[in-house]
Coordinates of C-alpha atoms in Angstrom, one line a residue:
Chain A
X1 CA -1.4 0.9 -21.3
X2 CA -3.5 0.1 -18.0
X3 CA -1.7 -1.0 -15.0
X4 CA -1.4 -4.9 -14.4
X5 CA -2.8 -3.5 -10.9
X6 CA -6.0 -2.9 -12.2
X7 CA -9.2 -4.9 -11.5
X8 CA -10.5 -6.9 -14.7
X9 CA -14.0 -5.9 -14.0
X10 CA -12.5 -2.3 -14.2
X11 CA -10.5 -2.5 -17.9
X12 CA -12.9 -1.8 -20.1
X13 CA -14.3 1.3 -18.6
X14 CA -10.6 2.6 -17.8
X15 CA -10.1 2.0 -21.7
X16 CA -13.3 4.0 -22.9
X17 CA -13.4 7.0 -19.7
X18 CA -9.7 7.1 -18.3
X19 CA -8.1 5.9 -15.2
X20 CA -9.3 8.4 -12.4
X21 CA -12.9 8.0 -13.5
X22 CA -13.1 4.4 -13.6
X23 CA -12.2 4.5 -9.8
X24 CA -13.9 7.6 -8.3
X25 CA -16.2 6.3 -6.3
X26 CA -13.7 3.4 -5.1
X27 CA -11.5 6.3 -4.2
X28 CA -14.2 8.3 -2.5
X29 CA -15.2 5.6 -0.8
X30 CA -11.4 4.6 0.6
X31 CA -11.1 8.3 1.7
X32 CA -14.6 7.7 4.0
X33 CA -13.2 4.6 5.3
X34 CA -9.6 5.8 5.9
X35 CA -10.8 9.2 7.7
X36 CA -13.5 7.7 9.7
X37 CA -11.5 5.4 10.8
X38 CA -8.2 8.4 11.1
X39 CA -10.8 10.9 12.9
X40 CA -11.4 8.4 15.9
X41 CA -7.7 7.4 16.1
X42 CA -6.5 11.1 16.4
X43 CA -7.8 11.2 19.9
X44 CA -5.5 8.0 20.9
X45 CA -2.7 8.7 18.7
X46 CA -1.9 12.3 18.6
X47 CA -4.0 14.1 20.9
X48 CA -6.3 15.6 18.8
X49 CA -10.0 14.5 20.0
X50 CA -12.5 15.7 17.5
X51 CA -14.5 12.5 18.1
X52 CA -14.2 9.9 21.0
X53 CA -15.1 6.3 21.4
X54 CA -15.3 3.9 18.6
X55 CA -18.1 2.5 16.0
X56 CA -20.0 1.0 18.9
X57 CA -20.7 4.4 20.9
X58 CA -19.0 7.3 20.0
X59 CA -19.1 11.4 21.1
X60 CA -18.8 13.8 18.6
X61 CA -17.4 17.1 19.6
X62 CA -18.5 16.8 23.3
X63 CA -22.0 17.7 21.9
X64 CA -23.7 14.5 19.9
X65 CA -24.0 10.9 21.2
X66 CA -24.0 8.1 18.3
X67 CA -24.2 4.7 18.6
X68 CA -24.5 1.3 16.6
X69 CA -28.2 0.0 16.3
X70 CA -27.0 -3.6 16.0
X71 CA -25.1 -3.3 19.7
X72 CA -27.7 -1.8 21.0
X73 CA -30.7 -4.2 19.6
X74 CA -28.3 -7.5 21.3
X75 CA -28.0 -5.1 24.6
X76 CA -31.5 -5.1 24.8
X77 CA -32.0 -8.8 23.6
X78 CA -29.4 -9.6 26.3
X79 CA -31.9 -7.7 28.8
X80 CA -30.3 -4.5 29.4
X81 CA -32.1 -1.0 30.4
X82 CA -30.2 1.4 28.2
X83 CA -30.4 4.9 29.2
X84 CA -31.1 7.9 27.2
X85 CA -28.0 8.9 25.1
X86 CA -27.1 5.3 23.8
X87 CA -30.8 5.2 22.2
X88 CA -31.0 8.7 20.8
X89 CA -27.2 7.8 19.1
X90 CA -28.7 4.8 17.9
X91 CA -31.7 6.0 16.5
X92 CA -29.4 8.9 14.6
X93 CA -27.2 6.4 13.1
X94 CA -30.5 4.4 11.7
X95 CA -31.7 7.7 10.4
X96 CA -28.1 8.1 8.7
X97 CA -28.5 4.8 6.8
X98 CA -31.9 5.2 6.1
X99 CA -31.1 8.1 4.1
X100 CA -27.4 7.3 2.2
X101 CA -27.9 3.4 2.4
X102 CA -28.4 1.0 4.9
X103 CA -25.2 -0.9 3.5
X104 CA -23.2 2.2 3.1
X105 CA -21.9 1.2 6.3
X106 CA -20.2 -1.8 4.1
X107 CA -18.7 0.0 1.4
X108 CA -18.2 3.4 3.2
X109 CA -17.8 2.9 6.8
X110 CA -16.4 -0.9 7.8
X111 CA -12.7 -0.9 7.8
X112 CA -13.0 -4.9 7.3
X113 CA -14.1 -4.0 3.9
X114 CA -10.5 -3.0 3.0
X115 CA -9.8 -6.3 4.5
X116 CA -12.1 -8.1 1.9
X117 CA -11.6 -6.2 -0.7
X118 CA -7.7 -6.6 -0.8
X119 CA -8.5 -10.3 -0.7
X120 CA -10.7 -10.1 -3.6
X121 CA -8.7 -8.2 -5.8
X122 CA -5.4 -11.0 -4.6
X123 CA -7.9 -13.7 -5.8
X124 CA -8.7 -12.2 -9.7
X125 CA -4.9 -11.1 -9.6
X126 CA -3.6 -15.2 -8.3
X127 CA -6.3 -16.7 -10.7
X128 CA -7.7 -18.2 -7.3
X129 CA -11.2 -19.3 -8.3
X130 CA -12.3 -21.8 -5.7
X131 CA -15.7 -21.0 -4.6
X132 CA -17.5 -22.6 -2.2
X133 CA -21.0 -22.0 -2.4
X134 CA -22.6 -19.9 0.4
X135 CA -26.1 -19.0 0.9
X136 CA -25.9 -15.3 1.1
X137 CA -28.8 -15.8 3.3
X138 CA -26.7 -17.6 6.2
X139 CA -25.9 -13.8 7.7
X140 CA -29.6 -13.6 8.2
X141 CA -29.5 -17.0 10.2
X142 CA -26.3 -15.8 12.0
X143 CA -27.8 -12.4 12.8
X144 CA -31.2 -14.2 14.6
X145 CA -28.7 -16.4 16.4
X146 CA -27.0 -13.6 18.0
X147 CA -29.8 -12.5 19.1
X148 CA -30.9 -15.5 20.4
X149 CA -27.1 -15.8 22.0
X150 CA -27.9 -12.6 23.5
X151 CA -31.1 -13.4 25.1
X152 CA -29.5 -16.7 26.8
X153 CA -26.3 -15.3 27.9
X154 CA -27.5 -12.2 29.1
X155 CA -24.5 -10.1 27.3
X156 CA -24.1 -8.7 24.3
X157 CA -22.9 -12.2 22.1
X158 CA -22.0 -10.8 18.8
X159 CA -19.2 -8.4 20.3
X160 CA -17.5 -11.7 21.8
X161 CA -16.5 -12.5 18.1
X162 CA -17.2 -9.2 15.6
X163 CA -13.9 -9.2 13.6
X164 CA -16.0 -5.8 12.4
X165 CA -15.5 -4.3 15.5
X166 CA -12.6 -6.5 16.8
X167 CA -10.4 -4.4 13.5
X168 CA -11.8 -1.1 14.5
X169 CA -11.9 -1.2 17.8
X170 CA -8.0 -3.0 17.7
X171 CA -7.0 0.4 15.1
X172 CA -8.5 2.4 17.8
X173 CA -7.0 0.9 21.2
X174 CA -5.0 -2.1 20.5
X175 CA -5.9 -5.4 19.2
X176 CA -4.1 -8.7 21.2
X177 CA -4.5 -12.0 19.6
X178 CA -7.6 -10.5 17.6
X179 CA -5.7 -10.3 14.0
X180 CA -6.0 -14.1 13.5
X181 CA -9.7 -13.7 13.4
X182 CA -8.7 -10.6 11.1
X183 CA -6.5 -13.1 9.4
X184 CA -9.4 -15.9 8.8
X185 CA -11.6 -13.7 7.3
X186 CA -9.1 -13.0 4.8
X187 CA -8.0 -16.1 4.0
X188 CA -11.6 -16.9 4.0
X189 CA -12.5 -14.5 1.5
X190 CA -9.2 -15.0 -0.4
X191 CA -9.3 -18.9 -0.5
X192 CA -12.7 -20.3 0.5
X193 CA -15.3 -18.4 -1.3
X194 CA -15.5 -15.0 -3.5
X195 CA -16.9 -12.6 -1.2
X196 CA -17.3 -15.3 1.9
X197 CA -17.8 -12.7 4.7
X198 CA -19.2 -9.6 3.7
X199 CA -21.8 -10.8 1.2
X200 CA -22.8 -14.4 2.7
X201 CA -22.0 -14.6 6.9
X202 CA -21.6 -11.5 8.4
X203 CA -24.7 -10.2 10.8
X204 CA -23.7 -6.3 10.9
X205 CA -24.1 -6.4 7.4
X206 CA -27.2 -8.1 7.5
X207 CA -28.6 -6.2 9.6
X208 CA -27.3 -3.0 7.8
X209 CA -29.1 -5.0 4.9
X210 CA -32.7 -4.8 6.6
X211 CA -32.3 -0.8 7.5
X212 CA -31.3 -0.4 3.8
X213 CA -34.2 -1.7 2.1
X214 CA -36.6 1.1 3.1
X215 CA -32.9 3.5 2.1
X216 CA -33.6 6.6 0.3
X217 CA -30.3 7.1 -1.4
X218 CA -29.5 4.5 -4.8
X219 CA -28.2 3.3 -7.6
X220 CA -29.8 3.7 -10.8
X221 CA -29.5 1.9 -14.0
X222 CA -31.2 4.7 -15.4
X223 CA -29.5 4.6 -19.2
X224 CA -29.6 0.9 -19.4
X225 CA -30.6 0.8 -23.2
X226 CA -27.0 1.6 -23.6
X227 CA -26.0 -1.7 -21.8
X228 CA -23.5 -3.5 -23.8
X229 CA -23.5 -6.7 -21.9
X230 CA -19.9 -6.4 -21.3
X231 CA -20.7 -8.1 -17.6
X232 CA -18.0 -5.2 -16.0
X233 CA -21.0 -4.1 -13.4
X234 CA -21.7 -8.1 -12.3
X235 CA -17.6 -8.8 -11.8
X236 CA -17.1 -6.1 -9.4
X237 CA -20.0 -6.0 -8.0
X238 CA -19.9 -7.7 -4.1
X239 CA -23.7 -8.8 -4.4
X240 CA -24.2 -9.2 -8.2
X241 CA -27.8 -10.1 -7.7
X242 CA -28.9 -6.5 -6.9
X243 CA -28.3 -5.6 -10.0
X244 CA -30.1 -7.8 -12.1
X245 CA -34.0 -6.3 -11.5
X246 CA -32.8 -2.5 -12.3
X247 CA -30.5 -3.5 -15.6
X248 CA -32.5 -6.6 -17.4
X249 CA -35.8 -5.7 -15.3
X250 CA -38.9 -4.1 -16.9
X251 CA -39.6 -1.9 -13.7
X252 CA -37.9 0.6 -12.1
X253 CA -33.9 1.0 -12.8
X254 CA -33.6 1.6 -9.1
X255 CA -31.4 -1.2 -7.8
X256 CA -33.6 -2.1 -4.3
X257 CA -32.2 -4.5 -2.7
X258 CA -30.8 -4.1 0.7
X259 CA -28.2 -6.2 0.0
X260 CA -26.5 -3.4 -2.2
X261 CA -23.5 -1.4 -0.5
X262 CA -23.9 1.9 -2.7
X263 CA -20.1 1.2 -3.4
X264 CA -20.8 2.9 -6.8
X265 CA -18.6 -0.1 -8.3
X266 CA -20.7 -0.4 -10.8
X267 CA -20.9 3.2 -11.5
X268 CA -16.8 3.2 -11.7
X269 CA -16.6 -0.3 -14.1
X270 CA -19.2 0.2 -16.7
X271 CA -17.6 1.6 -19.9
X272 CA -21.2 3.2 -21.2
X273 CA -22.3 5.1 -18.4
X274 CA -25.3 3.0 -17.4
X275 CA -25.2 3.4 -13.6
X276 CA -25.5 6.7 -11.8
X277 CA -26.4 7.7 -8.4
X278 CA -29.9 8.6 -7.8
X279 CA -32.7 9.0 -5.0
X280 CA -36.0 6.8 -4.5
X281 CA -39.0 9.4 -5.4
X282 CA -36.9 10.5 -8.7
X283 CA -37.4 7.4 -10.6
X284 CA -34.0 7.0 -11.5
X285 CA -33.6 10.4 -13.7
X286 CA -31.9 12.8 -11.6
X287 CA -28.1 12.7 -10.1
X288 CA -27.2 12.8 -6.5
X289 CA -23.4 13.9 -6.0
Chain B
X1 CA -35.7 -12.8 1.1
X2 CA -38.1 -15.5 -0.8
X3 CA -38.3 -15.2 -4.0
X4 CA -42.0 -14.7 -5.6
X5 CA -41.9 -16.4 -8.5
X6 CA -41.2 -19.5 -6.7
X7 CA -44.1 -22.1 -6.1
X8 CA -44.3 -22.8 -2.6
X9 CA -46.8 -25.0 -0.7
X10 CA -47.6 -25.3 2.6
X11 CA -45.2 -28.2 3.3
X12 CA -42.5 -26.4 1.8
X13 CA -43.3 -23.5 3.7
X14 CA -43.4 -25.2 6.9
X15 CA -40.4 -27.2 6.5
X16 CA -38.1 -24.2 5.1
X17 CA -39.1 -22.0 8.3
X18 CA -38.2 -25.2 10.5
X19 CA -35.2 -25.5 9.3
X20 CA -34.3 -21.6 9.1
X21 CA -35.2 -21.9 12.7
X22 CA -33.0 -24.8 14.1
X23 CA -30.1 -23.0 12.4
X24 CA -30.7 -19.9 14.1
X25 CA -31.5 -21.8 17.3
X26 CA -28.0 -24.1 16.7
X27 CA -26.4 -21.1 15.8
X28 CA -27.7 -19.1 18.9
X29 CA -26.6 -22.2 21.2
X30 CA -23.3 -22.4 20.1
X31 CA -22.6 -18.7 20.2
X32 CA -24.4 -18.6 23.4
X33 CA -21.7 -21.8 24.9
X34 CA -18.7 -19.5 23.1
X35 CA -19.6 -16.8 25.3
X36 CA -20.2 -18.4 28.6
X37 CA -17.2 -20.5 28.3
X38 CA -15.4 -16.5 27.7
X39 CA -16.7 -14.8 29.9
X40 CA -16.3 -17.4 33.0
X41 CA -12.4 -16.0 32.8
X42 CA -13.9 -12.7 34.2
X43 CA -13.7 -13.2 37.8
X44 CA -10.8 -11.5 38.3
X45 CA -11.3 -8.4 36.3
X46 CA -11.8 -4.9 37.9
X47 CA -14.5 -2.7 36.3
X48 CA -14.5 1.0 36.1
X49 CA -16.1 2.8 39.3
X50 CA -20.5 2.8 39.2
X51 CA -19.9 -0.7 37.1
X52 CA -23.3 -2.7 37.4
X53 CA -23.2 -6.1 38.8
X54 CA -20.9 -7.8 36.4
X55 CA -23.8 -10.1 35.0
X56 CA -25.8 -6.1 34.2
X57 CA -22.5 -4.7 32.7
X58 CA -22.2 -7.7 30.1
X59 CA -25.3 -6.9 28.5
X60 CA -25.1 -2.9 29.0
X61 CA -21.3 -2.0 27.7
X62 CA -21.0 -1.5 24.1
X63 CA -16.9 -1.9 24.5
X64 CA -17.1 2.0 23.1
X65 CA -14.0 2.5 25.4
X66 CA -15.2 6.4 26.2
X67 CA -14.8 5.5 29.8
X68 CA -10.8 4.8 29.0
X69 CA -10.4 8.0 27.0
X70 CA -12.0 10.0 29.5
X71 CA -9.8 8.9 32.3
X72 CA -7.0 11.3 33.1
X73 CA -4.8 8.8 34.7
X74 CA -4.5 6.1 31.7
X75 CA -6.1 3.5 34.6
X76 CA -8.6 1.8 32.1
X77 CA -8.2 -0.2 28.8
X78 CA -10.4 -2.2 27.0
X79 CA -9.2 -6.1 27.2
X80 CA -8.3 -7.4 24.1
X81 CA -7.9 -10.8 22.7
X82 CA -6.2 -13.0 25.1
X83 CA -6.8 -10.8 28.2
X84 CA -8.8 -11.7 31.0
X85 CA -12.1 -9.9 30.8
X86 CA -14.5 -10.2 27.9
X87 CA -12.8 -8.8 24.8
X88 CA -13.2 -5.1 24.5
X89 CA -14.9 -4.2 28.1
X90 CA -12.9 -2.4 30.3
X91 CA -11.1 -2.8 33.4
X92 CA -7.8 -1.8 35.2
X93 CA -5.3 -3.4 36.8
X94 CA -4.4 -1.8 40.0
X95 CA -0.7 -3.1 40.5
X96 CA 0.1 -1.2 37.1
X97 CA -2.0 1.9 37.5
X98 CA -4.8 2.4 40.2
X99 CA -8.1 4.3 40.4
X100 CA -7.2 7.6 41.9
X101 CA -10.5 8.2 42.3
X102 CA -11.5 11.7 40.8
X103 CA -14.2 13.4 42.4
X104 CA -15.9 13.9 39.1
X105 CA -15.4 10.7 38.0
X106 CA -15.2 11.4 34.3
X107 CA -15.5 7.8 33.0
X108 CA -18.6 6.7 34.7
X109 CA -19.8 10.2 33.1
X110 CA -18.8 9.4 29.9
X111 CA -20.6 6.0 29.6
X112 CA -23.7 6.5 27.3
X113 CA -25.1 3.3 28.1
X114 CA -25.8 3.1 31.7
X115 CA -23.3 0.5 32.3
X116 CA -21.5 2.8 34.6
X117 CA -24.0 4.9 37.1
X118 CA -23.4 8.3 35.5
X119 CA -24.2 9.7 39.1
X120 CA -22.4 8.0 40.9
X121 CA -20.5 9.3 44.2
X122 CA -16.9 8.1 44.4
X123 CA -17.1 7.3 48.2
X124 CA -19.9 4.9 46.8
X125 CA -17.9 3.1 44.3
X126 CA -17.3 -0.7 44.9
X127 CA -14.5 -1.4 42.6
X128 CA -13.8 -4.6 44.6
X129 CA -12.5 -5.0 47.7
X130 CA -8.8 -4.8 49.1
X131 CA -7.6 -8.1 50.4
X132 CA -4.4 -9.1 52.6
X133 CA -3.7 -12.2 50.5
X134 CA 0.1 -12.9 51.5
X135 CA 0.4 -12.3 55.1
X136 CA 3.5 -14.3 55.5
X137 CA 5.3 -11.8 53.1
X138 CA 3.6 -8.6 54.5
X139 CA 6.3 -6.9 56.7
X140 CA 3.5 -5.3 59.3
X141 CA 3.1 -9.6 60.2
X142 CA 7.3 -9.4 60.1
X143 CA 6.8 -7.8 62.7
X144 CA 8.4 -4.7 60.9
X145 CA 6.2 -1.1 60.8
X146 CA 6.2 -0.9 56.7
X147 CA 1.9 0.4 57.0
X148 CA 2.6 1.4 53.5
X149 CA -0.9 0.3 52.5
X150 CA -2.4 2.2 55.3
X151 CA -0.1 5.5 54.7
X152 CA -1.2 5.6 51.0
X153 CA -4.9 4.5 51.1
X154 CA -7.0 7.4 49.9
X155 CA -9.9 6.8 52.5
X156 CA -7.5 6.9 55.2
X157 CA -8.5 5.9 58.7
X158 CA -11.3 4.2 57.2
X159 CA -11.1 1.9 54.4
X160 CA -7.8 0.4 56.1
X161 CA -6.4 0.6 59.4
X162 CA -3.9 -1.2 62.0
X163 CA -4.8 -2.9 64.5
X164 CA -2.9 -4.5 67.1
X165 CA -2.4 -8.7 67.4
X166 CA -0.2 -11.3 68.0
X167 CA 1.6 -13.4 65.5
X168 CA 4.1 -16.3 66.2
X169 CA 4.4 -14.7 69.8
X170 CA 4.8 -11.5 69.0
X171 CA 2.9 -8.5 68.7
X172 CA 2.3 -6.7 65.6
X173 CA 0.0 -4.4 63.8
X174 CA -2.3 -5.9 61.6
X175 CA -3.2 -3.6 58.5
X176 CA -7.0 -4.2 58.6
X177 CA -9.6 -3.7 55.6
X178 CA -13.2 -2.5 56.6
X179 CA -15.0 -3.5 53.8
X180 CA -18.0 -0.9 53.6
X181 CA -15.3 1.9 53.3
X182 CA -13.0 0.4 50.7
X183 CA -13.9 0.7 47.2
X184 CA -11.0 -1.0 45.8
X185 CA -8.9 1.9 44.0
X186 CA -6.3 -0.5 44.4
X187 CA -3.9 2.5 45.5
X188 CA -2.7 0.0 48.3
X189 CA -1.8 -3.2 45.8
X190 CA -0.1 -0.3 43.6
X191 CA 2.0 0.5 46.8
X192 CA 2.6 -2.7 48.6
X193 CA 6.6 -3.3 48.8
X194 CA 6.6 -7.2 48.6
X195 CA 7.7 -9.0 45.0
X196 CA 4.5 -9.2 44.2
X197 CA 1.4 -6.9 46.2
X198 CA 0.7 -8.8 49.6
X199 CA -2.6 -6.8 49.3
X200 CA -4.8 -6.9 46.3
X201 CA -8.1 -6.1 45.2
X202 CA -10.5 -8.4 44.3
X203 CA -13.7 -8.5 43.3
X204 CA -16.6 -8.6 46.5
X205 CA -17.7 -11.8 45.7
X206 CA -13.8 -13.4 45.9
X207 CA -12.8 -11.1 48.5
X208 CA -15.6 -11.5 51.4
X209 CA -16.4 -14.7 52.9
X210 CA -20.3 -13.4 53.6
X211 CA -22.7 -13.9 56.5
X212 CA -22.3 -17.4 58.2
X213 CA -24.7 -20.1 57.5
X214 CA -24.9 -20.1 61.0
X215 CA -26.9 -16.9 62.7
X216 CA -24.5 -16.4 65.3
X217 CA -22.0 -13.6 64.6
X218 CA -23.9 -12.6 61.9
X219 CA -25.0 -8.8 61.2
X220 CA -28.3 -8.4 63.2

């Protein structure tokens, strides 16, 4: 008997390997999100300030300095002379995603991903299937425009309109009028088009897209002889296309795109054991975890 | 971001990159009109002491908001949707909660971004500028002695002090701002009996009428 809760692109492998490992890595990837996000709002909420800031800039333990690369790259755009600890913090974080991901952020960081996903799963569960097309390429034309918005404004464009940081930065220190853009991109992705925001418009991700094509940490379809073609790992997958060149390809079973999130989703749906997570340099055999 | 199995030719080529390029250029425009049309609400808003010149701060702060969790007095917030400043800087509102002006100043030594001067002094900080906007409500023109502003101003002696005039035929003491000492903690607006502060602090460029066009009576 499996839960009417459960996600379609999820039955099969829930069927053949069991509830809790058909969703470990969605569940490891909720408790990232959800204690990230708890870590910075113990400072405001209950006086317990482990970290302080929020996603843009942040202190860790009143000893380390981290801050988002994508701010920081429309700061200088917008003609600002950062000083030292914003650009150290910045250059850590790209080291971070470098190594785990660029798009890690996505699936393991960004709280609007909870957002998106919740609006997915509403759509397979309402039998909503509108789906205006998107070119998944737009967020590379919004990101140049906000740099470009930058440059003639002088400020730091993006952050004017970021629901990304708008919801984190609003969980953080109080949010004003900001959940209806919250709302729109839900309704967006609930209504509009499967996966409208994350995989098609928005620039953070895009740009987390760039850093993670040179990323050291993926997904490997490393026993895809075994495939079955059941189509589980393209359902749940937020940028199916990723996967296409590892499973079907003759190459390397390294999925490496930039595009992908490392969500492990298809790691969690497939009933066969296909996917597992690797590590460029190992050429898909060993296991990372 | 091409894919290589396509056939492209030079006129493909060239029209695909101008069109990628008008949208990011349309794009850019329109976020760029979004944002000015935003930020020209900010006029009024009251940035955190060592704050560049609000055009600098724009493009420096990151809306990290360790400035308002470093401040022991709850002065700062970050504005959110449908406040005043650009969404998620920070600023104060004295009338609520002023700058008490720590000697430390912890928030402009939290910033990591340089859009507070990490060293600054707080003597040196131009918040704004205190201004007597409602004389016909302040008591001291009354001709009453309230001097509450005066009595509770931080840089007392200096940044505001009463001097003697004549209004409506009567003498009265005139609570006076001298500009170069006042860096608009806004301790007085917090203070100031009337309904709503007959004093407030507003930014330099609202607050100071400037030298005259004319050279006489200005600085030499």
């Amino acid at each position: 008997m499996i839960g009417w809760w459960v996600s379609d692109s999820r039955k099969l492998a829930v069927a053949s390997r069991g509830l809790l490992p058909a969703h470990k890595w969605w569940l490891l990837r909720r408790l990232s999100q959800v204690s990230v996000l708890g870590l910075f709002m113990l400072g405001p909420m209950a006086g317990i300030w482990l970290v302080r800031g929020n996603f843009a800039a942040s202190d860790i333990g009143g000893m380390v300095t981290l801050a988002d690369p994508y701010v920081l790259l429309q700061s200088l755009a917008g003609g600002a002379v950062p000083i030292a600890p914003v650009v150290v913090g910045a250059l850590l974080i790209l080291l971070l995603y470098l190594v785990v991901g660029g798009r890690a952020y996505c699936g393991w960081v960004c709280p609007v991903n909870i957002v998106t996903d919740t609006a997915h799963w509403l759509r397979e569960k309402t039998g909503l299937t509108r789906d205006r097309k998107l070119d998944r390429r737009s967020r590379l034309v919004i990101l140049g425009a906000t740099l470009v918005a930058s440059g003639l404004t002088g400020t730091i464009a993006w952050e004017f309109v970021n629901p990304v940081s708008l919801l984190q930065r609003g969980l953080i220190s109080g949010i004003g009028f900001g959940w209806t853009i919250i709302l729109a991109v839900f309704l967006l992705d609930l209504v509009v088009a499967r996966r409208a925001w994350c995989s098609h418009l928005c620039p953070v991700g895009a740009f987390y897209g760039l850093v993670g094509r040179a990323a050291v940490i993926r997904v490997s379809a490393a026993r895809r002889d075994a495939c079955t073609d059941c189509g589980a790992c393209f359902n749940i997958c937020p940028e199916p296309h990723v996967i296409v060149p590892a499973l079907k390809g003759e190459g390397s079973p390294l999925v490496l795109s930039g595009d992908c999130q490392n969500c492990g989703g298809c790691i969690d749906s497939c009933p066969v054991k296909v996917f597992h997570l690797s590590a460029r340099g190992r050429g898909g055999a060993g296991q990372v975890h | 971001m091409a894919s290589g199995k396509r056939k492209v030719n030079r006129r493909t080529a060239i029209v695909e990159v101008a069109r990628t390029a008008g949208a990011v250029c349309l794009g850019g425009l329109s976020l760029a009109a979004l944002v000015r049309s935003a930020d020209q609400a900010d006029a009024r808003a009251l940035r955190p002491p060592g704050a560049q010149p609000e055009p600098d701060f724009l493009s420096a702060c990151v809306r990290c908001g360790l400035c308002v969790q470093a401040c022991p007095y709850g002065t700062l917030s970050l504005a959110e949707w449908g406040q005043e400043p650009a969404v998620g800087t920070p600023f104060f509102t004295p009338r609520e909660v002023p700058c008490y002006m720590c000697r430390d100043v912890p928030c402009a030594r939290a910033c990591p971004t340089g859009a507070l001067d990490r060293d600054i002094a707080i003597s040196d900080a131009d918040m704004g500028v205190a201004v007597l906007v409602g004389h016909e409500d302040c008591l001291n023109y009354k001709g009453m002695n309230c001097s509450i502003c005066v009595r509770v101003c931080p840089i007392r002696g200096d940044a505001i002090t009463l001097e003697e005039g004549e209004f409506n035929g009567r003498k009265i003491m005139v609570p006076t701002v001298h500009s170069a000492h006042c860096t608009g903690c806004g301790t007085c607006e917090k203070h100031c009996v009337t309904g709503h502060a007959s004093i407030r602090v507003l930014p330099r460029d609202l607050g100071l009428g400037g030298d005259g066009r004319n050279r006489a009576g200005r600085a030499t």
